[in-house]
Coordinates of C-alpha atoms and ligand atoms in Angstrom, one line a residue:
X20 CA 143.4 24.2 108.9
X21 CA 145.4 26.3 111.0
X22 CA 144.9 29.2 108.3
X23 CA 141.2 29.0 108.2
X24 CA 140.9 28.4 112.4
X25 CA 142.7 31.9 112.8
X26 CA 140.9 33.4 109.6
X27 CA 137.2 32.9 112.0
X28 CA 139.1 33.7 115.4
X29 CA 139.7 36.9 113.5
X30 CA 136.4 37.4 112.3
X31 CA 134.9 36.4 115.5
X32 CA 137.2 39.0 117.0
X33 CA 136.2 41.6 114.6
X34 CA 132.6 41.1 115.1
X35 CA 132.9 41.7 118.9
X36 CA 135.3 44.4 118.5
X37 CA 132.4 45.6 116.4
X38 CA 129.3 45.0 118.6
X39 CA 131.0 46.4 121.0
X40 CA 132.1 49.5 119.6
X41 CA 128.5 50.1 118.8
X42 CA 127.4 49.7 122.1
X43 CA 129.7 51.8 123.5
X44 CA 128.7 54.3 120.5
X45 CA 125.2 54.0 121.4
X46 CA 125.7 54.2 125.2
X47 CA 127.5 57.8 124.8
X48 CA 125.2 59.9 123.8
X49 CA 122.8 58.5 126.3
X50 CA 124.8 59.6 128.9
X51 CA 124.6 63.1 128.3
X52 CA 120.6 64.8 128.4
X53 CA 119.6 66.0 125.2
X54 CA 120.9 69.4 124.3
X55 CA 117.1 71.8 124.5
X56 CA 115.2 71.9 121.7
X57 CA 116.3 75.9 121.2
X58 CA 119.9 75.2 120.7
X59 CA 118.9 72.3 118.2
X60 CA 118.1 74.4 115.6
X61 CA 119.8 78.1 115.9
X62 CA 118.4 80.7 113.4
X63 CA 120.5 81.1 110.4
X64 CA 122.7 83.6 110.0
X65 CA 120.8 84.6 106.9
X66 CA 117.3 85.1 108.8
X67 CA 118.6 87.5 111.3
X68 CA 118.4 90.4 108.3
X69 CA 115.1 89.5 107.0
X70 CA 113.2 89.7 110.2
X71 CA 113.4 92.7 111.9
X72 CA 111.6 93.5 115.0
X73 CA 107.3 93.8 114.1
X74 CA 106.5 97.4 114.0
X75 CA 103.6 98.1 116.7
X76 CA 101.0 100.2 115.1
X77 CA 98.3 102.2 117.9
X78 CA 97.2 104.5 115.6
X79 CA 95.1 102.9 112.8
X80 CA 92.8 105.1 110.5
X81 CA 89.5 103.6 110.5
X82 CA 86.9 105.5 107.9
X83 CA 86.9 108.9 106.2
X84 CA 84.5 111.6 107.5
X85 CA 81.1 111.6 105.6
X86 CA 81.7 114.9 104.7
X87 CA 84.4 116.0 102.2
X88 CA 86.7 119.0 102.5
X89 CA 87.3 119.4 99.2
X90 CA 87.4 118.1 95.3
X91 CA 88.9 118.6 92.1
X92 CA 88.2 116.3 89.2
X93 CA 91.1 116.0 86.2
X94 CA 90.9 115.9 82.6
X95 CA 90.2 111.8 81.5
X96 CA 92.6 111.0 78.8
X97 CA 90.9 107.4 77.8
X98 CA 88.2 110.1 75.8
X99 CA 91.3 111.0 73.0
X100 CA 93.5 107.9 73.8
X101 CA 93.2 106.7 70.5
X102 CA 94.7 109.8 69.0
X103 CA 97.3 109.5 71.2
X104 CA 97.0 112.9 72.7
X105 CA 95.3 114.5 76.0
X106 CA 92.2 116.3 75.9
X107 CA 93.5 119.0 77.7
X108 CA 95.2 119.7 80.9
X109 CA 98.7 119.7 80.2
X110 CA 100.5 122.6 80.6
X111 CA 104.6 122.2 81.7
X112 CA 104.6 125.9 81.5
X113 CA 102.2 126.2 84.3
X114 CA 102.9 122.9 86.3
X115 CA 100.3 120.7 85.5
X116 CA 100.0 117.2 83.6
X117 CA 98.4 115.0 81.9
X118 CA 100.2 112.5 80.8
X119 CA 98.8 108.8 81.5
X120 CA 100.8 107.4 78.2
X121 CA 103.9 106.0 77.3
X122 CA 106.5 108.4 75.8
X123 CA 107.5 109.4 72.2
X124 CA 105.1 107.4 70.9
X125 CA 102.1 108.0 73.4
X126 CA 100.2 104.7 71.8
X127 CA 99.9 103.0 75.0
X128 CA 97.7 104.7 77.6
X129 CA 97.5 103.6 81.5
X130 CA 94.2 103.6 82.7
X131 CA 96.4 103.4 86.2
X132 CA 98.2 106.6 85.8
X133 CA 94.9 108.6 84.7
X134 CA 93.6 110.5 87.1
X135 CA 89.9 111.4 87.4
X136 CA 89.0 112.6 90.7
X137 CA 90.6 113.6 93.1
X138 CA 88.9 114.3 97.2
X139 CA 90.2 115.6 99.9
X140 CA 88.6 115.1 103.6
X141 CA 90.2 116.3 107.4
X142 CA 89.1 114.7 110.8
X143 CA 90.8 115.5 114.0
X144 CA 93.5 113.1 113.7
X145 CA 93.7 112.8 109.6
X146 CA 94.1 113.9 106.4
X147 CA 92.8 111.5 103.7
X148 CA 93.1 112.2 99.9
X149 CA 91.1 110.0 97.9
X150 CA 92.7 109.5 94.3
X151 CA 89.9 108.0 91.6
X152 CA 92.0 106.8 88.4
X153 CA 90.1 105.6 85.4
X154 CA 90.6 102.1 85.8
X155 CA 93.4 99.2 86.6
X156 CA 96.2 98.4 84.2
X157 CA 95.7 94.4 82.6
X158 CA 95.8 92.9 85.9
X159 CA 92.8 95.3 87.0
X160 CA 95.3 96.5 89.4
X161 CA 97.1 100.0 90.9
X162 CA 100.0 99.6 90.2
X163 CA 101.7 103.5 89.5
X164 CA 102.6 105.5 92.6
X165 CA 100.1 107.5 94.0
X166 CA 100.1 110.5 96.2
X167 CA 99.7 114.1 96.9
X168 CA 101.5 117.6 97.8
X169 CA 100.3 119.6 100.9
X170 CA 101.6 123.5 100.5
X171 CA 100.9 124.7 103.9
X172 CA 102.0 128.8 103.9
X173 CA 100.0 128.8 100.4
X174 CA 102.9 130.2 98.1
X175 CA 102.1 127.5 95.7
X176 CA 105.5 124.9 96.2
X177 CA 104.7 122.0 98.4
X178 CA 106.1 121.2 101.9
X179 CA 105.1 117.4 101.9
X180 CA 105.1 114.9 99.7
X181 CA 102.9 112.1 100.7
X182 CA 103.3 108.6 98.3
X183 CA 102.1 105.6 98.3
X184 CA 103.5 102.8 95.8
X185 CA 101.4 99.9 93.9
X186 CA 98.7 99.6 96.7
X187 CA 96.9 96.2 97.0
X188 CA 95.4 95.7 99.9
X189 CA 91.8 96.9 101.2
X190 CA 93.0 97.1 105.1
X191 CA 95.1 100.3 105.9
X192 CA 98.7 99.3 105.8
X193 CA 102.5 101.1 106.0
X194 CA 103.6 98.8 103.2
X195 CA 105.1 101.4 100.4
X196 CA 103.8 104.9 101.8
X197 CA 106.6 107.4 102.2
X198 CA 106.2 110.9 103.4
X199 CA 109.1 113.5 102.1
X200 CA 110.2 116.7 103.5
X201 CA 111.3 119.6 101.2
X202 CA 113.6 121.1 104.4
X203 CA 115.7 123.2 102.2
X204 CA 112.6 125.4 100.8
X205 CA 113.5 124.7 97.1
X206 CA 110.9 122.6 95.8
X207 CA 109.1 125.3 93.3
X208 CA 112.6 127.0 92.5
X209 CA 112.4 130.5 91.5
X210 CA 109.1 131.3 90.1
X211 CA 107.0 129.0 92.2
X212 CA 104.0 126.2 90.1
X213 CA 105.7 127.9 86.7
X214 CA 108.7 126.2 85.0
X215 CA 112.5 128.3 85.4
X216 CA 115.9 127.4 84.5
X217 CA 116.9 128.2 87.8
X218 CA 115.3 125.9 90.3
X219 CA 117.6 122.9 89.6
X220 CA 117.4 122.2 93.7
X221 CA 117.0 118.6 94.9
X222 CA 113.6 118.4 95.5
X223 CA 111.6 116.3 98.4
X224 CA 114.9 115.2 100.0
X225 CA 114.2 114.3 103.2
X226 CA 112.4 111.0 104.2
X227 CA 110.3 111.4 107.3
X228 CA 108.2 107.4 107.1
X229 CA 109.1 104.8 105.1
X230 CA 106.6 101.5 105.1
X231 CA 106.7 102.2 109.4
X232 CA 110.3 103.3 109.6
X233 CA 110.5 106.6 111.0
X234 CA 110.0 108.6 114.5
X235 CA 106.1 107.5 114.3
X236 CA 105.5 104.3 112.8
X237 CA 101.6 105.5 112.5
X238 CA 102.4 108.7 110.3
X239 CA 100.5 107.7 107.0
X240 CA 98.8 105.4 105.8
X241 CA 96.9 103.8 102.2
X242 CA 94.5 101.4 100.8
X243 CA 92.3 100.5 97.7
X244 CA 89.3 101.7 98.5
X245 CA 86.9 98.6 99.7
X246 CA 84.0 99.9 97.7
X247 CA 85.9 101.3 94.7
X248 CA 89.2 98.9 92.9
X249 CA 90.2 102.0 91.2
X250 CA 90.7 104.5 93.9
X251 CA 93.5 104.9 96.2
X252 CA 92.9 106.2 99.7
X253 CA 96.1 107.9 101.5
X254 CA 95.6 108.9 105.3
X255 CA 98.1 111.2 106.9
X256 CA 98.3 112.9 110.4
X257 CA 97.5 116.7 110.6
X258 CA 100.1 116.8 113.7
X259 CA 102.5 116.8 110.3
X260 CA 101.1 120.0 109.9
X261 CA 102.3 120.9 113.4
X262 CA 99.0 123.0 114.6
X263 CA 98.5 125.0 111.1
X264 CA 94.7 123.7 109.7
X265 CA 95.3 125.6 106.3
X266 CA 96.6 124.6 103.4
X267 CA 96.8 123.5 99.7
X268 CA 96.8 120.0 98.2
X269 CA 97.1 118.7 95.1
X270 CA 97.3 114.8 94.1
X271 CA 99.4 113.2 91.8
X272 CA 100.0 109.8 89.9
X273 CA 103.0 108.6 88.2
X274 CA 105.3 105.3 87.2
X275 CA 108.1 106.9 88.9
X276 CA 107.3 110.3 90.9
X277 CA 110.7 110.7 92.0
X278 CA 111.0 113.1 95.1
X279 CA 113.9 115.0 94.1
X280 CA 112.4 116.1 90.4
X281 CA 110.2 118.3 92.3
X282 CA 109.2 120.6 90.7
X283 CA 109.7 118.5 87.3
X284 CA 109.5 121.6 85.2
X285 CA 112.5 123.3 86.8
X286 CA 114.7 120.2 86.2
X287 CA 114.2 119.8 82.8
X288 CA 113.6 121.8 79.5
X289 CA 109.5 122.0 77.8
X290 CA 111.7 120.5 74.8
X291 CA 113.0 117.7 76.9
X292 CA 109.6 117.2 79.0
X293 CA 107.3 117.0 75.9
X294 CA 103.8 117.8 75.6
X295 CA 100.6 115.9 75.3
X296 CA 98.5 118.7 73.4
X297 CA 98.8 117.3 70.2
X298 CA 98.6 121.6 69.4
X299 CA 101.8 122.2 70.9
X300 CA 103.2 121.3 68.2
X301 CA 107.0 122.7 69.2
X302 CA 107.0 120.0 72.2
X303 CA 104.5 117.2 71.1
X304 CA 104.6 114.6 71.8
X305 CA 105.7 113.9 75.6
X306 CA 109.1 112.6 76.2
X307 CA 111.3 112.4 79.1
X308 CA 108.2 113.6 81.2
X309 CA 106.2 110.5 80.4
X310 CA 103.6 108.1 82.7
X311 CA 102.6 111.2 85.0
X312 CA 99.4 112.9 85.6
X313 CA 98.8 115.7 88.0
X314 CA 95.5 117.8 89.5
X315 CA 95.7 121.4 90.5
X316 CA 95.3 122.2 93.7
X317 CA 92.5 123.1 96.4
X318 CA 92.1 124.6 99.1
X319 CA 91.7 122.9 102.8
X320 CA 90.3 124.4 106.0
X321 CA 90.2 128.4 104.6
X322 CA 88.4 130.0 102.3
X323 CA 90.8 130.9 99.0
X324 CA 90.7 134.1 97.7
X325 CA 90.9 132.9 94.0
X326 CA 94.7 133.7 93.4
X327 CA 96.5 131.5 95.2
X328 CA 98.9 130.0 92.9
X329 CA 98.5 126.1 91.7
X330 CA 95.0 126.5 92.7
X331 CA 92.4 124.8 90.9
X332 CA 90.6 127.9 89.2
X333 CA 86.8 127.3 90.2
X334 CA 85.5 131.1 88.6
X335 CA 87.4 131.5 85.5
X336 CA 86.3 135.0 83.4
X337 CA 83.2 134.3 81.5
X338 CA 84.5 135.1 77.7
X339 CA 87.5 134.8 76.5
X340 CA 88.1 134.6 73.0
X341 CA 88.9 131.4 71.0
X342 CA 88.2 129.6 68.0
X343 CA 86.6 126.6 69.5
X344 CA 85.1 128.6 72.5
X345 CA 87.2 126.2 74.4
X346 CA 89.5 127.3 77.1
X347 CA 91.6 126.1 80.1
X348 CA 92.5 128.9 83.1
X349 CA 95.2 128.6 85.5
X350 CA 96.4 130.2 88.3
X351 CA 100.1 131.2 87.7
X352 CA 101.8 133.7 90.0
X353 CA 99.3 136.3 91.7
X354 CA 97.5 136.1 87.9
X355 CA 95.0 133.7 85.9
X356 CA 96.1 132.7 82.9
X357 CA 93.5 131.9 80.6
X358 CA 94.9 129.4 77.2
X359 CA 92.4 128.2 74.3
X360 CA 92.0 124.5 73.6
X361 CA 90.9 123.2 70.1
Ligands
CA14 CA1 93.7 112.7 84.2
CA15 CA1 104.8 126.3 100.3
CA16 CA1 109.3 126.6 89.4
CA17 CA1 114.8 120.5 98.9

């Protein structure tokens, strides 16, 4: 009896020591006003990184001039795909590629890496190169890097290298445009558009704008073209060109146009670059320089007097001699060099 009388006296306890610990428990907190709702829920350390401050854009390009500056269309290698070759073009001698297919091989061709057209056009404020490839990859999309060289003192190596990487959207936007500076003059090497052993320099290797980062978050721009899914549209601002209104440009298109390979034929060897004239049959088929197509250049804002060199030769020499009647011209040095195709 006495066992079982203390047994509920200390159970009866217990519960009170209970009910009242939980009212003291819940009487605490009220006590104190809630902590604000900001220093509830502090950002993560790991969100700090990934959000860095928005980048204010004021200087948007809106639409390209109705009237062009310039054009230069480029070979289209889907016509000899199947043979696994280009139809013409490609010349590492000279500078200029056409190479939209997969090394060694060349059995898979990228309609996204094949350039077709190529426009230039120059308000006030911009410089816009349009860049027509031949089509999308599977996916219907642009998904090489696109871009184009401006040579402004006209000696035929580039100054700036404008690129813009797998563009998606139709609204201008930063995302993957980068603008490289050649500020040690090497880019060309030695004999300047031509290939020499000597120009093993590094290239583009200064980065003026990365996707907004940079002195001017405006500097360049790109887009797919909203009327067009296979042509990408690359503004950049002529205050780049710091008051000269002359110059060259030439587009390119590549899986990888890595800025310090410029010039690509004076860091590497024909033998280790490959060709894609299925007649240059020493260095066919391409090889380490694979996925790549290039246009020659034209002229913006002066009238050329024919020889620049890397310009696209408009007047080549009526009759020259070769077995198909076929040939390609290029200008190479202060001379136009004039090959046969089959
Ligand atoms: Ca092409
Ligand atoms: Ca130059
Ligand atoms: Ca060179
Ligand atoms: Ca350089």
């Amino acid at each position: 009896m006495n066992q079982n009388l203390i047994l509920r006296l200390s159970v009866g306890v217990a519960l009170v020591l209970v009910i009242l610990a939980c009212s003291f428990g819940q009487a605490t907190p009220q006590a104190e006003p809630p902590p604000p709702p900001t220093a509830i829920l502090p950002p993560t350390p790991e969100a700090t990184p990934e959000a860095p401050p928005a980048i204010e854009h004021k200087d948007v390009p809106v639409d390209l001039p109705y009237e062009r500056t310039s054009q230069a269309g480029d070979q289209d290698s889907s016509t000899t795909a199947n043979q696994k070759r280009a139809p013409g073009g490609d010349r590492f001698t000279f500078g200029r590629y056409e190479r939209p297919f997969n090394a060694n091989t060349m059995d898979q061709y990228f309609p996204e890496l094949d350039i077709i057209n190529s426009i230039f056009y120059q308000d006030d404020a911009w410089i816009y190169a349009t860049i027509t490839l031949r089509g999308g990859d599977k996916e219907k999309h642009l998904s090489g890097q696109y871009g184009f060289e401006i040579d402004s003192d006209l000696d035929g190596s580039g100054e700036w290298l404008i690129l813009a990487s797998n563009p998606a959207s139709t609204d201008w936007n930063v995302d993957g445009v980068q603008v490289w500076y050649d500020a040690n003059g090497d880019v060309g090497g030695r004999i300047t558009v031509g290939a020499d052993e000597y120009g093993n320099g590094n290239g583009y290797e200064t980065l003026l704008f990365d996707s907004g980062q940079g002195d001017d978050p405006d500097l360049a721009w790109a887009r797919v073209a909203p009327q067009d899914p296979t042509t990408v549209q690359i503004a950049v601002k002529t205050a780049l060109l710091t008051g000269d209104p002359t110059y060259m440009a030439g587009a390119w298109a590549g899986r990888d146009l890595n800025p310090a390979l410029f010039d690509f034929n004076d860091h590497m060897t024909h033998e280790q670059a490959g060709a894609a004239l299925i007649e240059l049959e020493n260095f066919y088929p391409i090889k380490e320089l694979a996925e790549l197509d290039s246009v020659c250049r034209i002229a913006v804002g002066f009238q050329p007097k024919g020889d620049e060199p890397g310009l696209c030769v408009t007047n080549p020499p009526k009759k020259v001699a070769c077995p198909s009647g076929q040939y390609q011209c290029y200008n190479f040095g202060n001379q136009q060099i004039c090959v046969c195709v089959p």
